[in-house]
mmCIF file of C-alpha atoms in Angstrom:
data_model
loop_
_atom_site.group_PDB
_atom_site.id
_atom_site.type_symbol
_atom_site.label_atom_id
_atom_site.label_comp_id
_atom_site.label_asym_id
_atom_site.label_seq_id
_atom_site.Cartn_x
_atom_site.Cartn_y
_atom_site.Cartn_z
ATOM 1 C CA ALA A 200 0.000 0.000 0.000
ATOM 2 C CA ARG A 201 0.958 3.727 -0.026
ATOM 3 C CA GLU A 202 2.332 3.157 -3.553
ATOM 4 C CA GLU A 203 5.411 1.492 -2.083
ATOM 5 C CA LEU A 204 7.624 -0.474 -4.465
ATOM 6 C CA PHE A 205 11.227 -1.272 -3.586
ATOM 7 C CA LEU A 206 14.065 -2.529 -5.760
ATOM 8 C CA TRP A 207 16.456 -4.758 -3.835
ATOM 9 C CA LYS A 208 19.986 -5.621 -4.980
ATOM 10 C CA ILE A 209 21.363 -9.074 -4.207
ATOM 11 C CA GLU A 210 25.129 -9.416 -4.282
ATOM 12 C CA SER A 211 26.490 -12.940 -4.063
ATOM 13 C CA ASP A 212 30.174 -12.184 -4.563
ATOM 14 C CA LEU A 213 30.703 -10.223 -1.329
ATOM 15 C CA LYS A 214 32.914 -12.102 1.093
ATOM 16 C CA PHE A 215 33.147 -10.968 4.678
ATOM 17 C CA GLU A 216 35.382 -12.443 7.343
ATOM 18 C CA LYS A 217 34.139 -15.987 8.094
ATOM 19 C CA ILE A 218 30.928 -15.195 6.193
ATOM 20 C CA ASN A 219 30.258 -16.236 2.603
ATOM 21 C CA LYS A 220 26.574 -15.489 2.073
ATOM 22 C CA PRO A 221 24.549 -13.242 -0.259
ATOM 23 C CA PHE A 222 24.005 -9.646 0.813
ATOM 24 C CA ILE A 223 20.755 -7.776 0.084
ATOM 25 C CA SER A 224 20.280 -4.010 0.158
ATOM 26 C CA CYS A 225 17.566 -1.549 -0.891
ATOM 27 C CA PHE A 226 18.770 -0.202 -4.252
ATOM 28 C CA ALA A 227 15.942 2.202 -5.225
ATOM 29 C CA VAL A 228 12.384 3.222 -4.365
ATOM 30 C CA LEU A 229 9.641 4.021 -6.870
ATOM 31 C CA PRO A 230 8.501 7.629 -6.301
ATOM 32 C CA PRO A 231 4.824 8.006 -5.271
ATOM 33 C CA THR A 232 2.486 10.123 -7.396
ATOM 34 C CA SER A 233 1.248 12.335 -4.544
ATOM 35 C CA ALA A 234 2.519 13.869 -1.305
ATOM 36 C CA ASN A 235 0.105 11.712 0.704
ATOM 37 C CA PRO A 236 -0.073 8.408 -1.185
ATOM 38 C CA ASP A 237 -2.902 6.026 -0.319
ATOM 39 C CA LEU A 238 -3.044 3.747 -3.380
ATOM 40 C CA ARG A 239 -1.991 0.139 -3.680
ATOM 41 C CA ILE A 240 0.320 -1.083 -6.430
ATOM 42 C CA MET A 241 -1.543 -4.290 -7.196
ATOM 43 C CA ASP A 242 0.930 -5.853 -9.648
ATOM 44 C CA PHE A 243 3.862 -5.085 -11.944
ATOM 45 C CA ASP A 244 5.909 -6.640 -14.740
ATOM 46 C CA VAL A 245 9.266 -5.782 -16.334
ATOM 47 C CA ILE A 246 11.163 -6.063 -19.629
ATOM 48 C CA ASN A 247 14.945 -5.940 -19.531
ATOM 49 C CA VAL A 248 16.756 -3.061 -21.292
ATOM 50 C CA THR A 249 20.196 -3.771 -22.765
ATOM 51 C CA ALA A 250 23.090 -1.939 -24.428
ATOM 52 C CA ASP A 251 25.841 -3.872 -26.180
ATOM 53 C CA GLU A 252 24.189 -7.054 -24.836
ATOM 54 C CA LYS A 253 24.655 -5.796 -21.273
ATOM 55 C CA SER A 254 21.710 -5.144 -18.971
ATOM 56 C CA ILE A 255 21.447 -1.439 -18.150
ATOM 57 C CA GLY A 256 17.921 -1.257 -16.706
ATOM 58 C CA PHE A 257 14.315 -2.240 -17.351
ATOM 59 C CA VAL A 258 10.926 -0.970 -18.447
ATOM 60 C CA MET A 259 8.213 -1.634 -15.863
ATOM 61 C CA VAL A 260 4.420 -1.462 -15.900
ATOM 62 C CA THR A 261 2.626 -0.837 -12.589
ATOM 63 C CA VAL A 262 -1.144 -1.098 -12.052
ATOM 64 C CA TYR A 263 -3.027 0.509 -9.188
ATOM 65 C CA SER A 264 -6.126 0.203 -7.040
ATOM 66 C CA ASP A 265 -7.638 3.357 -8.602
ATOM 67 C CA SER A 266 -7.430 1.872 -12.149
ATOM 68 C CA ALA A 267 -4.216 3.739 -13.035
ATOM 69 C CA ILE A 268 -1.583 2.251 -15.348
ATOM 70 C CA ARG A 269 1.972 3.616 -15.468
ATOM 71 C CA LEU A 270 5.023 2.769 -17.547
ATOM 72 C CA TRP A 271 8.477 3.460 -16.109
ATOM 73 C CA TYR A 272 12.072 3.213 -17.229
ATOM 74 C CA PHE A 273 14.693 2.438 -14.587
ATOM 75 C CA ASN A 274 18.432 2.869 -15.188
ATOM 76 C CA TYR A 275 20.856 0.952 -12.941
ATOM 77 C CA GLU A 276 23.601 3.571 -13.181
ATOM 78 C CA SER A 277 21.487 6.625 -12.295
ATOM 79 C CA LYS A 278 19.221 4.628 -9.921
ATOM 80 C CA LYS A 279 16.353 6.684 -11.289
ATOM 81 C CA PHE A 280 12.786 5.833 -12.328
ATOM 82 C CA THR A 281 11.580 7.867 -15.336
ATOM 83 C CA LEU A 282 7.870 7.978 -16.160
ATOM 84 C CA ILE A 283 7.169 6.960 -19.776
ATOM 85 C CA SER A 284 3.370 7.059 -19.859
ATOM 86 C CA GLU A 285 0.370 7.054 -17.531
ATOM 87 C CA GLY A 286 -3.385 6.762 -17.820
ATOM 88 C CA GLU A 287 -6.462 4.983 -16.509
ATOM 89 C CA TYR A 288 -8.337 1.823 -17.411
ATOM 90 C CA LYS A 289 -11.798 2.584 -15.969
ATOM 91 C CA THR A 290 -12.733 3.259 -12.337
ATOM 92 C CA CYS A 291 -12.259 -0.278 -10.982
ATOM 93 C CA CYS A 292 -9.223 -1.831 -9.328
ATOM 94 C CA ILE A 293 -6.680 -3.515 -11.629
ATOM 95 C CA LEU A 294 -5.452 -6.797 -10.156
ATOM 96 C CA ASN A 295 -2.849 -8.260 -12.539
ATOM 97 C CA THR A 296 -0.641 -7.232 -15.449
ATOM 98 C CA ASN A 297 1.815 -8.822 -17.887
ATOM 99 C CA PHE A 298 3.961 -7.742 -20.814
ATOM 100 C CA ILE A 299 3.527 -9.884 -23.936
ATOM 101 C CA VAL A 300 5.949 -9.863 -26.880
ATOM 102 C CA VAL A 301 4.651 -11.383 -30.124
ATOM 103 C CA ASP A 302 6.086 -10.942 -33.630
ATOM 104 C CA ARG A 303 8.200 -7.866 -32.837
ATOM 105 C CA SER A 304 5.312 -6.125 -31.065
ATOM 106 C CA ILE A 305 4.836 -5.400 -27.350
ATOM 107 C CA TYR A 306 1.521 -5.640 -25.529
ATOM 108 C CA ILE A 307 0.207 -5.016 -22.005
ATOM 109 C CA LEU A 308 -2.415 -7.407 -20.636
ATOM 110 C CA ILE A 309 -4.400 -6.604 -17.485
ATOM 111 C CA SER A 310 -7.179 -8.197 -15.441
ATOM 112 C CA ALA A 311 -9.461 -6.203 -13.154
ATOM 113 C CA THR A 312 -12.300 -6.415 -10.646
ATOM 114 C CA ASP A 313 -14.836 -5.995 -13.472
ATOM 115 C CA GLY A 314 -13.972 -9.520 -14.702
ATOM 116 C CA HIS A 315 -12.443 -8.309 -17.976
ATOM 117 C CA LEU A 316 -9.179 -9.115 -19.729
ATOM 118 C CA THR A 317 -7.825 -6.071 -21.565
ATOM 119 C CA LEU A 318 -4.994 -5.937 -24.102
ATOM 120 C CA TRP A 319 -3.128 -2.894 -25.474
ATOM 121 C CA ASN A 320 -0.447 -2.631 -28.132
ATOM 122 C CA ILE A 321 2.201 -0.219 -26.791
ATOM 123 C CA ASP A 322 4.580 -0.097 -29.781
ATOM 124 C CA SER A 323 3.758 3.543 -30.512
ATOM 125 C CA THR A 324 4.267 4.467 -26.843
ATOM 126 C CA LEU A 325 7.770 2.991 -26.701
ATOM 127 C CA LYS A 326 9.030 3.625 -30.232
ATOM 128 C CA ASN A 327 10.468 7.096 -29.506
ATOM 129 C CA ASP A 328 12.818 5.760 -26.852
ATOM 130 C CA PHE A 329 13.108 1.973 -27.264
ATOM 131 C CA LYS A 330 13.234 -0.807 -29.818
ATOM 132 C CA LEU A 331 13.181 -4.559 -29.474
ATOM 133 C CA SER A 332 16.480 -6.429 -29.505
ATOM 134 C CA LYS A 333 17.197 -8.851 -32.339
ATOM 135 C CA ASN A 334 16.011 -11.836 -30.296
ATOM 136 C CA SER A 335 12.906 -9.929 -29.048
ATOM 137 C CA LYS A 336 13.791 -10.829 -25.456
ATOM 138 C CA SER A 337 14.741 -7.323 -24.321
ATOM 139 C CA LEU A 338 14.535 -3.651 -25.258
ATOM 140 C CA VAL A 339 17.323 -1.422 -26.542
ATOM 141 C CA LEU A 340 17.446 2.265 -25.592
ATOM 142 C CA ASN A 341 17.491 4.473 -28.711
ATOM 143 C CA ASN A 342 19.118 7.345 -26.820
ATOM 144 C CA LYS A 343 21.833 6.553 -24.301
ATOM 145 C CA ASP A 344 20.978 9.688 -22.334
ATOM 146 C CA THR A 345 18.129 8.657 -20.014
ATOM 147 C CA ALA A 346 17.217 12.309 -19.515
ATOM 148 C CA ASP A 347 15.885 12.269 -23.083
ATOM 149 C CA VAL A 348 13.157 9.753 -22.220
ATOM 150 C CA VAL A 349 9.921 11.727 -22.393
ATOM 151 C CA ILE A 350 6.354 11.055 -21.292
ATOM 152 C CA SER A 351 4.122 9.717 -24.088
ATOM 153 C CA GLU A 352 0.372 10.190 -24.259
ATOM 154 C CA PHE A 353 -1.505 7.215 -22.820
ATOM 155 C CA SER A 354 -3.879 7.467 -25.765
ATOM 156 C CA SER A 355 -1.031 6.297 -27.991
ATOM 157 C CA MET A 356 -1.516 2.841 -26.503
ATOM 158 C CA LYS A 357 -3.801 0.977 -28.912
ATOM 159 C CA LEU A 358 -6.686 -0.813 -27.169
ATOM 160 C CA LEU A 359 -7.247 -4.147 -28.912
ATOM 161 C CA ILE A 360 -9.274 -6.384 -26.584
ATOM 162 C CA ASN A 361 -11.640 -5.684 -23.697
ATOM 163 C CA GLN A 362 -13.438 -8.964 -23.052
ATOM 164 C CA GLN A 363 -15.464 -9.973 -20.012
ATOM 165 C CA ILE A 364 -14.451 -13.438 -18.787
ATOM 166 C CA HIS A 365 -15.644 -13.635 -15.172
ATOM 167 C CA GLN A 366 -18.687 -12.290 -13.385
ATOM 168 C CA SER A 367 -16.469 -10.392 -10.932
ATOM 169 C CA GLY A 368 -12.770 -9.865 -10.173
ATOM 170 C CA ILE A 369 -10.044 -11.947 -11.859
ATOM 171 C CA LYS A 370 -7.816 -12.773 -8.888
ATOM 172 C CA ASP A 371 -4.952 -14.356 -10.804
ATOM 173 C CA MET A 372 -3.876 -15.273 -14.322
ATOM 174 C CA ALA A 373 -1.156 -17.367 -15.953
ATOM 175 C CA LEU A 374 0.076 -17.158 -19.549
ATOM 176 C CA ARG A 375 0.688 -20.237 -21.685
ATOM 177 C CA PHE A 376 2.533 -19.633 -24.963
ATOM 178 C CA ILE A 377 1.567 -22.096 -27.723
ATOM 179 C CA ASP A 378 4.068 -23.061 -30.430
ATOM 180 C CA PRO A 379 2.553 -21.682 -33.654
ATOM 181 C CA ILE A 380 1.163 -24.303 -36.019
ATOM 182 C CA GLU A 381 1.328 -21.825 -38.869
ATOM 183 C CA ASP A 382 3.896 -19.086 -39.368
ATOM 184 C CA GLU A 383 1.125 -16.508 -39.709
ATOM 185 C CA ILE A 384 -0.626 -17.298 -36.420
ATOM 186 C CA ALA A 385 0.570 -17.060 -32.810
ATOM 187 C CA LYS A 386 -1.543 -18.183 -29.849
ATOM 188 C CA ILE A 387 -1.417 -17.461 -26.124
ATOM 189 C CA ASP A 388 -3.712 -19.107 -23.571
ATOM 190 C CA VAL A 389 -4.547 -16.991 -20.516
ATOM 191 C CA ILE A 390 -5.718 -19.128 -17.592
ATOM 192 C CA THR A 391 -7.785 -17.092 -15.116
ATOM 193 C CA GLY A 392 -9.299 -17.722 -11.690
ATOM 194 C CA GLY A 393 -11.955 -15.457 -10.261
ATOM 195 C CA ASP A 394 -13.980 -14.203 -7.342
ATOM 196 C CA ASP A 395 -16.893 -16.037 -8.965
ATOM 197 C CA ASN A 396 -15.256 -19.447 -8.180
ATOM 198 C CA ALA A 397 -14.726 -20.026 -11.909
ATOM 199 C CA LEU A 398 -11.656 -21.149 -13.857
ATOM 200 C CA GLY A 399 -11.258 -20.319 -17.525
ATOM 201 C CA ILE A 400 -8.945 -20.332 -20.518
ATOM 202 C CA THR A 401 -9.086 -17.412 -22.940
ATOM 203 C CA SER A 402 -7.111 -17.891 -26.166
ATOM 204 C CA PHE A 403 -5.550 -14.821 -27.791
ATOM 205 C CA ILE A 404 -4.889 -15.283 -31.505
ATOM 206 C CA PHE A 405 -2.273 -13.002 -33.100
ATOM 207 C CA ASN A 406 -2.366 -12.770 -36.903
ATOM 208 C CA LYS A 407 1.130 -11.823 -38.013
ATOM 209 C CA GLN A 408 0.056 -10.820 -41.533
ATOM 210 C CA THR A 409 -2.820 -8.494 -40.648
ATOM 211 C CA SER A 410 -1.576 -7.528 -37.131
ATOM 212 C CA GLU A 411 -5.087 -8.291 -35.857
ATOM 213 C CA VAL A 412 -5.670 -9.846 -32.438
ATOM 214 C CA ASN A 413 -8.769 -11.854 -31.551
ATOM 215 C CA CYS A 414 -9.750 -13.736 -28.429
ATOM 216 C CA GLU A 415 -12.143 -16.557 -27.610
ATOM 217 C CA ILE A 416 -13.094 -18.352 -24.398
ATOM 218 C CA SER A 417 -11.775 -21.862 -25.069
ATOM 219 C CA SER A 418 -12.787 -23.436 -21.738
ATOM 220 C CA PHE A 419 -14.767 -22.219 -18.737
ATOM 221 C CA VAL A 420 -15.643 -24.109 -15.536
ATOM 222 C CA PRO A 421 -18.107 -21.971 -13.519
ATOM 223 C CA ASP A 422 -17.934 -24.161 -10.383
ATOM 224 C CA ALA A 423 -14.223 -24.944 -10.388
ATOM 225 C CA ALA A 424 -14.101 -24.236 -6.629
ATOM 226 C CA SER A 425 -16.592 -23.751 -3.818
ATOM 227 C CA SER A 426 -15.147 -20.308 -3.025
ATOM 228 C CA THR A 427 -12.912 -17.610 -4.500
ATOM 229 C CA ILE A 428 -9.988 -18.879 -6.581
ATOM 230 C CA THR A 429 -6.880 -17.087 -5.340
ATOM 231 C CA SER A 430 -4.034 -18.395 -7.484
ATOM 232 C CA VAL A 431 -3.304 -20.287 -10.716
ATOM 233 C CA SER A 432 0.171 -21.672 -11.475
ATOM 234 C CA LEU A 433 1.259 -23.544 -14.592
ATOM 235 C CA THR A 434 3.317 -26.697 -14.209
ATOM 236 C CA THR A 435 6.819 -26.647 -15.657
ATOM 237 C CA ASN A 436 5.694 -28.282 -18.922
ATOM 238 C CA SER A 437 2.621 -25.991 -19.178
ATOM 239 C CA GLN A 438 0.369 -29.028 -19.633
ATOM 240 C CA ALA A 439 -1.458 -28.569 -16.314
ATOM 241 C CA VAL A 440 -2.352 -25.849 -13.844
ATOM 242 C CA ILE A 441 -2.371 -25.834 -10.034
ATOM 243 C CA VAL A 442 -5.293 -23.904 -8.551
ATOM 244 C CA THR A 443 -5.749 -22.704 -4.965
ATOM 245 C CA SER A 444 -8.926 -21.308 -3.425
ATOM 246 C CA VAL A 445 -10.258 -19.946 -0.144
ATOM 247 C CA ASP A 446 -11.910 -23.317 0.628
ATOM 248 C CA GLN A 447 -8.387 -24.698 1.229
ATOM 249 C CA VAL A 448 -8.601 -27.198 -1.633
ATOM 250 C CA LEU A 449 -5.636 -27.613 -3.960
ATOM 251 C CA LYS A 450 -6.648 -28.793 -7.456
ATOM 252 C CA LYS A 451 -4.680 -29.913 -10.488
ATOM 253 C CA TRP A 452 -6.273 -29.400 -13.908
ATOM 254 C CA SER A 453 -4.898 -30.734 -17.181
ATOM 255 C CA ILE A 454 -4.841 -28.488 -20.256
ATOM 256 C CA ASN A 455 -5.520 -30.439 -23.419
ATOM 257 C CA ASP A 456 -5.956 -28.398 -26.587
ATOM 258 C CA SER A 457 -6.945 -25.361 -24.470
ATOM 259 C CA ASN A 458 -9.556 -27.381 -22.538
ATOM 260 C CA LEU A 459 -9.596 -27.950 -18.779
ATOM 261 C CA GLU A 460 -10.055 -31.346 -17.103
ATOM 262 C CA LEU A 461 -9.799 -31.975 -13.348
ATOM 263 C CA LEU A 462 -7.093 -34.522 -12.518
ATOM 264 C CA GLU A 463 -6.969 -34.507 -8.698
ATOM 265 C CA GLU A 464 -7.719 -32.447 -5.613
ATOM 266 C CA LYS A 465 -6.293 -32.374 -2.092
ATOM 267 C CA TYR A 466 -7.189 -30.522 1.101
ATOM 268 C CA THR A 467 -4.542 -28.222 2.565
ATOM 269 C CA THR A 468 -4.349 -27.172 6.193
ATOM 270 C CA ILE A 469 -3.071 -23.747 5.095
ATOM 271 C CA ALA A 470 -5.847 -21.278 5.979
ATOM 272 C CA ASP A 471 -6.401 -18.060 3.998
ATOM 273 C CA THR A 472 -4.943 -19.962 1.067
ATOM 274 C CA GLY A 473 -3.528 -17.324 -1.229
ATOM 275 C CA CYS A 474 -0.456 -17.485 -3.425
ATOM 276 C CA SER A 475 1.097 -20.487 -5.160
ATOM 277 C CA SER A 476 3.986 -21.304 -7.440
ATOM 278 C CA VAL A 477 5.423 -24.352 -9.197
ATOM 279 C CA THR A 478 9.127 -25.150 -9.389
ATOM 280 C CA GLU A 479 11.628 -28.018 -9.304
ATOM 281 C CA ILE A 480 13.528 -29.038 -6.175
ATOM 282 C CA ASP A 481 16.198 -31.763 -6.461
ATOM 283 C CA GLY A 482 14.728 -32.872 -9.783
ATOM 284 C CA SER A 483 11.145 -33.161 -8.495
ATOM 285 C CA GLU A 484 8.323 -30.839 -9.523
ATOM 286 C CA VAL A 485 6.608 -29.279 -6.504
ATOM 287 C CA ALA A 486 3.846 -26.787 -5.782
ATOM 288 C CA LEU A 487 4.455 -24.119 -3.144
ATOM 289 C CA VAL A 488 1.294 -22.903 -1.387
ATOM 290 C CA GLY A 489 1.190 -19.895 0.925
ATOM 291 C CA GLY A 490 -1.421 -18.345 3.204
ATOM 292 C CA SER A 491 -1.575 -18.427 6.988
ATOM 293 C CA GLY A 492 1.386 -20.760 6.784
ATOM 294 C CA PHE A 493 3.277 -22.503 3.996
ATOM 295 C CA SER A 494 3.262 -25.983 2.471
ATOM 296 C CA ILE A 495 5.090 -27.875 -0.291
ATOM 297 C CA TRP A 496 3.332 -30.485 -2.424
ATOM 298 C CA LYS A 497 5.004 -33.017 -4.706
ATOM 299 C CA LEU A 498 3.284 -33.151 -8.091
#
């Protein structure tokens, strides 16, 4: 809350006397937008910025409880956040955001408490100051002087999709990138869990020839849980999703051709079940579940 966002630096090569452990320090703080900040930064995402194949900073999108969206550029050398663009979605709270890079174009995807998924193309917003690297995995600063980065009009962001998926807030979403069957078509599945107890997959179809983007609800389970779904996490092979909910039930759903099928469910003693993640520990795939406590599940 209070618009607080901190950048921490982890240094693993510092060696103190009889101590050989990583050291963490607060590197920078995102400046608030008012003298008496009372907003929450609900989510953020970043794209790396490079120069001569060396990381020099990042572009970050932050979304807020008052429906604001802001783009920032941060430079490691100056330790400074520079505002690139800002605007508003509607009047509802934005809950999640992600950058998407498809066919040399950059998009911002958000979910909000109105149950909608919304997609913008931000190429025109970034083109004055940045361009995509050759491998499309990072941005390159056009001007090496960060002071030349100027604020762009939010209206320059091109709204492409504003589709209602859930009856109420989308609490969490996970992106699943599909290998294109045809060179002209790219597809991304967005798995969403909502306040309405539902779980869905919305497929975004990117036409590389026409630059058009369409979306369709590929699968939707209205009673996927008996209470609010709080987190969705893709397995490491992206063929299944782990779903947590307030009813303290952990469920695993398979994803077959963008369709959901329940594989198994287990009760967890973790109350206020909230966040989850999937990773590998010692060669085994595990789900990490947090709430009023923490548990690890072998998948």
